[in-house]
Amino acid sequence: MRWQITNFKGIARAEFDISPGHATVITGVNSSGKSSTIQSLLLTAQSLYDDGPIVLNGPLVRLGDAEDLVREGAESNSIGIRLNLDPARSARGPSDPEAQVSYELVSSEDHSTLRARRVTIERTEFSSEPFVLARQNSRGSDVELALQATRHFGECDVLHVKSLLGDDRRQLRTYVAMQGLRPVVVVQLLSPEAVRTRYRKAFAAWIAEDERVAHPLDGLGTAPSIARDFARVLSDVIQRDEFSESGLQDAVRSRGLTPSRLRRAMRELDASQRDAILDIAADQRARSPWVCLPVKQLWSFRSMSDGVLEAQLEEILGDSYVALLLLSECLDDLSQRVQYLGPLRDEPRVVWNHWNELARGLPVGTRGEFSAAVLSRGDSALVSYRSPNGEPKMAPLSSAVNEWLAHLEIGDDVVARPRGKLGVGFDLQINGRTRDLTSVGVGVSQALPLLVGLLKSPQSSVFIVEQPELHLHPAVQARLADFLLRARPDMSVIVETHSEAFITRIRRRAAEGTLPLKDVDIAFVETSDSGSVARRLGLTEFGDLSEWPEGFLSSTEEDIREILRHNVERARGSLDV
């Protein structure tokens, strides 16, 4: 899955691969926008945790007002998000065509959130008409009616369907209700007469069907959707005492309702009674002059997608409805994958906080404050990882942490021990002596949350960390690169760093042939008059980079160059004497 953000804060454009097994290292000068690229992904993840609008200020990131997030000078006056929809990660399976979705987000009127102005879904395999949803030119009265139709789904925005995949015909009065980035339900608005006619025709045809071949589930207690829909509408009518046909009432109210029993009860009526009941049922359905087709099969709304009109709408939408389902599933998947550790880890302590109800996406807390608690309770299940020599292993969390701790050479063994009401403490073994974290260098307390957080994260996570090198010696920074790129090959890792040692170790592994070049990107974020851009620097098999932009790891080389120049000049001066 590829992730692209445009016109977000100071970023004009940034793109990176968040597929499992891929690593992205983000670097650049200060205030270039490196953190903004990460914040866009954190914003998306926290907005998908619950139903509702986009969450600007949540557990992963706090961004303030929406009007401050659109890049100043952006021609579109909107933020763009683009991601690939990977069918392989969908519960529907890899048979669905791969697609790409693009969002245009604008500030809400009160600046409290961002809203989708336009959503476009395109197939990536071949060119065809895209599936387009837009707020533009939507009739106000229809928007209000669509919101009324979707009120049971919670707070929503609605976008008008402008075109379907592979079909450029205009879709009249059809909308998709959105909760933030997530499509929730498709709404088709109809006239009461159209609802009445289509509904009556469908049920009259069902009653006349040959029950011996039409529905093989008859008698098994599982009614086809058309029978359930008819029974539900008739039940509403019966509750209002609009007709008193006892045989039909008994059939509808029966817990053992089967399609054959309902059809038989209708056929036992004379033609005038049957027509009257069909008219009453059609009139009842026409009181709601819309069709609601949920995008996500929510249990509480399951009956809404069982209706005959809903089935007809699903058929009309075709691949476009499949694309909405795939989008919903991929967004759910993304919300579960993102795991974050911030740049400012807690200072060394003797005792750390007890276990707390951790927010989603924070395996050890934003500052690593729950690392000790997670480690103290982490041995109840095994974790899957690779050892420093590349061997696949499954072991308790503490064993995995200690193996990599020894590789970093900042300790031999660490144990998390409860300290009663005070919290949980770390006991660190160094050269055979036990110490707490206040008795050793600050770097250990900065590295432990990285080890615990990465090794404890769920499978296929997107693990994001900023400035992992803080307070660590360059040699440890280099070994930390090995850890982040090797320990969990099932995960995507995004690292924001200023560490030359970190990047040099990556180049070394590429030259050694132990790091597949396709599995890592180095993104250099550079500023320009039109906004910052993340430039992808390719790695070669020799450990070289495809280009060396100005400002990329230049300070050390410049200093060495100046040292050599002055030494040469000094040597020449002594020779002249």
mmCIF file with all atom_site columns, C-alpha atoms in Angstrom, residues 142 145-146 172-175 186-192 194-195 288-292:
data_model
loop_
_atom_site.group_PDB
_atom_site.id
_atom_site.type_symbol
_atom_site.label_atom_id
_atom_site.label_alt_id
_atom_site.label_comp_id
_atom_site.label_asym_id
_atom_site.label_entity_id
_atom_site.label_seq_id
_atom_site.pdbx_PDB_ins_code
_atom_site.Cartn_x
_atom_site.Cartn_y
_atom_site.Cartn_z
_atom_site.occupancy
_atom_site.B_iso_or_equiv
_atom_site.pdbx_formal_charge
_atom_site.auth_seq_id
_atom_site.auth_comp_id
_atom_site.auth_asym_id
_atom_site.auth_atom_id
_atom_site.pdbx_PDB_model_num
ATOM 1  C CA . ASP A 1 142 ? -31.798 16.304 -1.501  1.00 0.00 ? 142 ASP A CA 1
ATOM 2  C CA . LEU A 1 145 ? -33.336 14.260 2.775   1.00 0.00 ? 145 LEU A CA 1
ATOM 3  C CA . ALA A 1 146 ? -30.238 12.055 2.468   1.00 0.00 ? 146 ALA A CA 1
ATOM 4  C CA . LEU A 1 172 ? -29.543 10.996 -10.273 1.00 0.00 ? 172 LEU A CA 1
ATOM 5  C CA . ARG A 1 173 ? -30.238 11.585 -6.580  1.00 0.00 ? 173 ARG A CA 1
ATOM 6  C CA . THR A 1 174 ? -27.690 9.036  -5.367  1.00 0.00 ? 174 THR A CA 1
ATOM 7  C CA . TYR A 1 175 ? -25.406 9.900  -2.451  1.00 0.00 ? 175 TYR A CA 1
ATOM 8  C CA . VAL A 1 186 ? -25.206 4.617  -0.131  1.00 0.00 ? 186 VAL A CA 1
ATOM 9  C CA . VAL A 1 187 ? -28.499 6.507  -0.313  1.00 0.00 ? 187 VAL A CA 1
ATOM 10 C CA . GLN A 1 188 ? -30.717 6.629  -3.379  1.00 0.00 ? 188 GLN A CA 1
ATOM 11 C CA . LEU A 1 189 ? -33.576 9.105  -3.182  1.00 0.00 ? 189 LEU A CA 1
ATOM 12 C CA . LEU A 1 190 ? -36.778 8.179  -5.011  1.00 0.00 ? 190 LEU A CA 1
ATOM 13 C CA . SER A 1 191 ? -40.247 9.576  -5.356  1.00 0.00 ? 191 SER A CA 1
ATOM 14 C CA . PRO A 1 192 ? -42.874 7.862  -3.168  1.00 0.00 ? 192 PRO A CA 1
ATOM 15 C CA . ALA A 1 194 ? -41.437 5.082  -7.666  1.00 0.00 ? 194 ALA A CA 1
ATOM 16 C CA . VAL A 1 195 ? -40.886 3.284  -4.354  1.00 0.00 ? 195 VAL A CA 1
ATOM 17 C CA . SER A 1 288 ? -39.502 6.314  3.406   1.00 0.00 ? 288 SER A CA 1
ATOM 18 C CA . PRO A 1 289 ? -38.779 7.497  -0.153  1.00 0.00 ? 289 PRO A CA 1
ATOM 19 C CA . TRP A 1 290 ? -35.184 6.339  -0.199  1.00 0.00 ? 290 TRP A CA 1
ATOM 20 C CA . VAL A 1 291 ? -33.027 3.237  -0.386  1.00 0.00 ? 291 VAL A CA 1
ATOM 21 C CA . CYS A 1 292 ? -30.167 2.796  2.124   1.00 0.00 ? 292 CYS A CA 1
#
